Amino acid sequence: IGADSGPICDFVGSLARGVPAEKALAHLPVPASTKKFVLGTLRTCRAGTLEVAASFLLGREDLTPAMFREIITELESCGTSCASFRLYLDRHVQLDEEQHRPMAIKLLRSLCGDDPRKWREAKEIARRALGARRELWNGVVEAMGTR
């Protein structure tokens, strides 16, 4: 769709060379909210199992399909040619709905069981994950408005 893939290629290349994520992101021309989101996601990946499960199920897998469908609709309504991107997003939606989400629900249920304390913790983790995603997209919208 014509997006500049240079910053992500630079970031991935830096990580492959062993550069810490914070340093690899520091010089990239991306919104501060994006950098914060990436670093938060990487921290979550290193967290405990309950935090990872709750964050990714309730803060990602549950909302990604609808978000990706909306992105496709908006791009197509603007006349943006995005066949390859659409294929990627459609496949992502299919995997999330048919595999990732059901497996994540099963995992979270097994981790929390009948323990109300664990469910409260999962809810708080989800709230933080959703807040981080909201900050990400607000920052993206803000950056788009200043171009």
Tab-separated table of C-alpha atoms in Angstrom:
chain	number	residue	atom	x	y	z
A	1	ILE	CA	0.000	0.000	0.000
A	2	GLY	CA	3.033	2.226	-0.315
A	3	ALA	CA	3.994	2.469	3.353
A	4	ASP	CA	7.648	3.094	4.161
A	5	SER	CA	8.983	-0.206	5.509
A	6	GLY	CA	12.430	1.261	6.179
A	7	PRO	CA	11.943	1.919	9.909
A	8	ILE	CA	10.720	-1.603	10.662
A	9	CYS	CA	13.503	-3.124	8.568
A	10	ASP	CA	16.027	-0.975	10.458
A	11	PHE	CA	14.525	-2.041	13.790
A	12	VAL	CA	14.509	-5.757	12.968
A	13	GLY	CA	18.021	-5.526	11.557
A	14	SER	CA	19.261	-3.823	14.721
A	15	LEU	CA	17.665	-6.498	16.896
A	16	ALA	CA	19.273	-9.210	14.742
A	17	ARG	CA	22.659	-7.573	15.402
A	18	GLY	CA	22.027	-7.701	19.156
A	19	VAL	CA	21.113	-4.043	19.680
A	20	PRO	CA	18.742	-3.659	22.640
A	21	ALA	CA	15.195	-2.758	21.601
A	22	GLU	CA	15.264	0.609	23.392
A	23	LYS	CA	18.365	1.670	21.490
A	24	ALA	CA	17.133	0.204	18.195
A	25	LEU	CA	13.915	2.230	18.454
A	26	ALA	CA	15.438	5.473	19.712
A	27	HIS	CA	16.470	6.955	16.354
A	28	LEU	CA	13.561	5.693	14.257
A	29	PRO	CA	11.132	8.228	12.744
A	30	VAL	CA	8.010	6.713	14.308
A	31	PRO	CA	5.592	8.211	16.832
A	32	ALA	CA	6.615	8.066	20.482
A	33	SER	CA	3.393	6.159	21.171
A	34	THR	CA	4.530	3.430	18.771
A	35	LYS	CA	7.905	3.132	20.479
A	36	LYS	CA	6.225	2.941	23.885
A	37	PHE	CA	3.816	0.266	22.628
A	38	VAL	CA	6.581	-1.862	21.127
A	39	LEU	CA	8.656	-1.711	24.305
A	40	GLY	CA	5.591	-2.508	26.421
A	41	THR	CA	4.772	-5.487	24.225
A	42	LEU	CA	8.336	-6.784	24.516
A	43	ARG	CA	8.166	-6.394	28.320
A	44	THR	CA	4.897	-8.341	28.353
A	45	CYS	CA	6.531	-11.132	26.364
A	46	ARG	CA	9.004	-11.573	29.227
A	47	ALA	CA	6.334	-11.433	31.964
A	48	GLY	CA	4.645	-14.289	33.799
A	49	THR	CA	2.292	-16.663	32.036
A	50	LEU	CA	-0.901	-15.105	33.402
A	51	GLU	CA	0.160	-11.622	32.312
A	52	VAL	CA	1.097	-12.814	28.830
A	53	ALA	CA	-2.133	-14.800	28.414
A	54	ALA	CA	-4.437	-12.035	29.689
A	55	SER	CA	-2.658	-9.286	27.788
A	56	PHE	CA	-2.610	-11.087	24.474
A	57	LEU	CA	-6.101	-12.580	24.669
A	58	LEU	CA	-8.004	-9.647	26.098
A	59	GLY	CA	-5.824	-6.867	24.724
A	60	ARG	CA	-5.141	-8.249	21.270
A	61	GLU	CA	-6.742	-11.468	19.994
A	62	ASP	CA	-10.216	-10.408	21.067
A	63	LEU	CA	-10.187	-7.119	19.158
A	64	THR	CA	-7.753	-7.594	16.278
A	65	PRO	CA	-10.191	-9.197	13.801
A	66	ALA	CA	-12.661	-6.302	13.983
A	67	MET	CA	-9.829	-3.772	13.841
A	68	PHE	CA	-8.286	-5.388	10.765
A	69	ARG	CA	-11.646	-5.603	8.993
A	70	GLU	CA	-12.160	-1.884	9.612
A	71	ILE	CA	-8.697	-1.077	8.247
A	72	ILE	CA	-9.449	-2.990	5.050
A	73	THR	CA	-12.825	-1.284	4.670
A	74	GLU	CA	-11.289	2.165	5.118
A	75	LEU	CA	-8.422	1.516	2.699
A	76	GLU	CA	-10.738	0.155	0.048
A	77	SER	CA	-13.260	2.997	0.487
A	78	CYS	CA	-10.421	5.448	-0.223
A	79	GLY	CA	-9.496	3.526	-3.374
A	80	THR	CA	-6.200	2.267	-1.982
A	81	SER	CA	-5.007	-0.850	-3.759
A	82	CYS	CA	-4.108	-3.312	-1.043
A	83	ALA	CA	-4.595	-6.858	-2.362
A	84	SER	CA	-1.483	-8.305	-0.694
A	85	PHE	CA	-2.120	-6.449	2.551
A	86	ARG	CA	-5.747	-7.587	2.498
A	87	LEU	CA	-4.631	-11.203	2.023
A	88	TYR	CA	-2.319	-10.862	5.021
A	89	LEU	CA	-5.014	-9.264	7.202
A	90	ASP	CA	-7.687	-11.761	6.117
A	91	ARG	CA	-5.392	-14.653	7.020
A	92	HIS	CA	-4.547	-12.999	10.338
A	93	VAL	CA	-8.264	-12.598	11.129
A	94	GLN	CA	-8.943	-16.213	10.227
A	95	LEU	CA	-6.138	-17.503	12.463
A	96	ASP	CA	-7.188	-15.257	15.344
A	97	GLU	CA	-10.855	-16.256	15.174
A	98	GLU	CA	-10.435	-19.963	14.459
A	99	GLN	CA	-7.288	-20.852	16.391
A	100	HIS	CA	-5.555	-18.203	18.487
A	101	ARG	CA	-8.584	-16.848	20.360
A	102	PRO	CA	-10.080	-20.253	21.291
A	103	MET	CA	-6.686	-21.533	22.458
A	104	ALA	CA	-6.019	-18.333	24.411
A	105	ILE	CA	-9.427	-18.568	26.128
A	106	LYS	CA	-8.707	-22.151	27.127
A	107	LEU	CA	-5.276	-21.154	28.464
A	108	LEU	CA	-6.607	-18.200	30.460
A	109	ARG	CA	-9.399	-20.322	31.942
A	110	SER	CA	-6.897	-22.967	32.973
A	111	LEU	CA	-4.602	-20.350	34.525
A	112	CYS	CA	-7.336	-18.568	36.479
A	113	GLY	CA	-9.628	-21.477	37.219
A	114	ASP	CA	-12.048	-20.605	39.998
A	115	ASP	CA	-9.682	-18.130	41.643
A	116	PRO	CA	-11.360	-14.678	41.791
A	117	ARG	CA	-8.015	-13.036	42.602
A	118	LYS	CA	-6.493	-14.346	39.375
A	119	TRP	CA	-9.512	-13.196	37.355
A	120	ARG	CA	-9.241	-9.721	38.901
A	121	GLU	CA	-5.547	-9.692	38.015
A	122	ALA	CA	-6.343	-10.792	34.437
A	123	LYS	CA	-8.936	-8.014	34.178
A	124	GLU	CA	-6.430	-5.394	35.347
A	125	ILE	CA	-3.807	-6.699	32.926
A	126	ALA	CA	-6.365	-6.502	30.113
A	127	ARG	CA	-7.274	-2.944	31.106
A	128	ARG	CA	-3.608	-1.909	30.887
A	129	ALA	CA	-3.151	-3.699	27.542
A	130	LEU	CA	-6.201	-1.987	26.069
A	131	GLY	CA	-5.025	1.374	27.415
A	132	ALA	CA	-1.638	0.849	25.787
A	133	ARG	CA	-3.314	0.011	22.474
A	134	ARG	CA	-5.506	3.121	22.738
A	135	GLU	CA	-2.382	5.259	23.333
A	136	LEU	CA	-0.721	3.629	20.321
A	137	TRP	CA	-3.571	4.430	17.948
A	138	ASN	CA	-4.140	7.911	19.355
A	139	GLY	CA	-0.468	8.603	18.669
A	140	VAL	CA	-0.727	7.238	15.148
A	141	VAL	CA	-3.791	9.395	14.430
A	142	GLU	CA	-2.000	12.427	15.856
A	143	ALA	CA	1.079	11.757	13.702
A	144	MET	CA	-1.082	11.361	10.602
A	145	GLY	CA	-2.784	14.679	11.292
A	146	THR	CA	0.506	16.568	11.375
A	147	ARG	CA	1.741	15.406	7.970
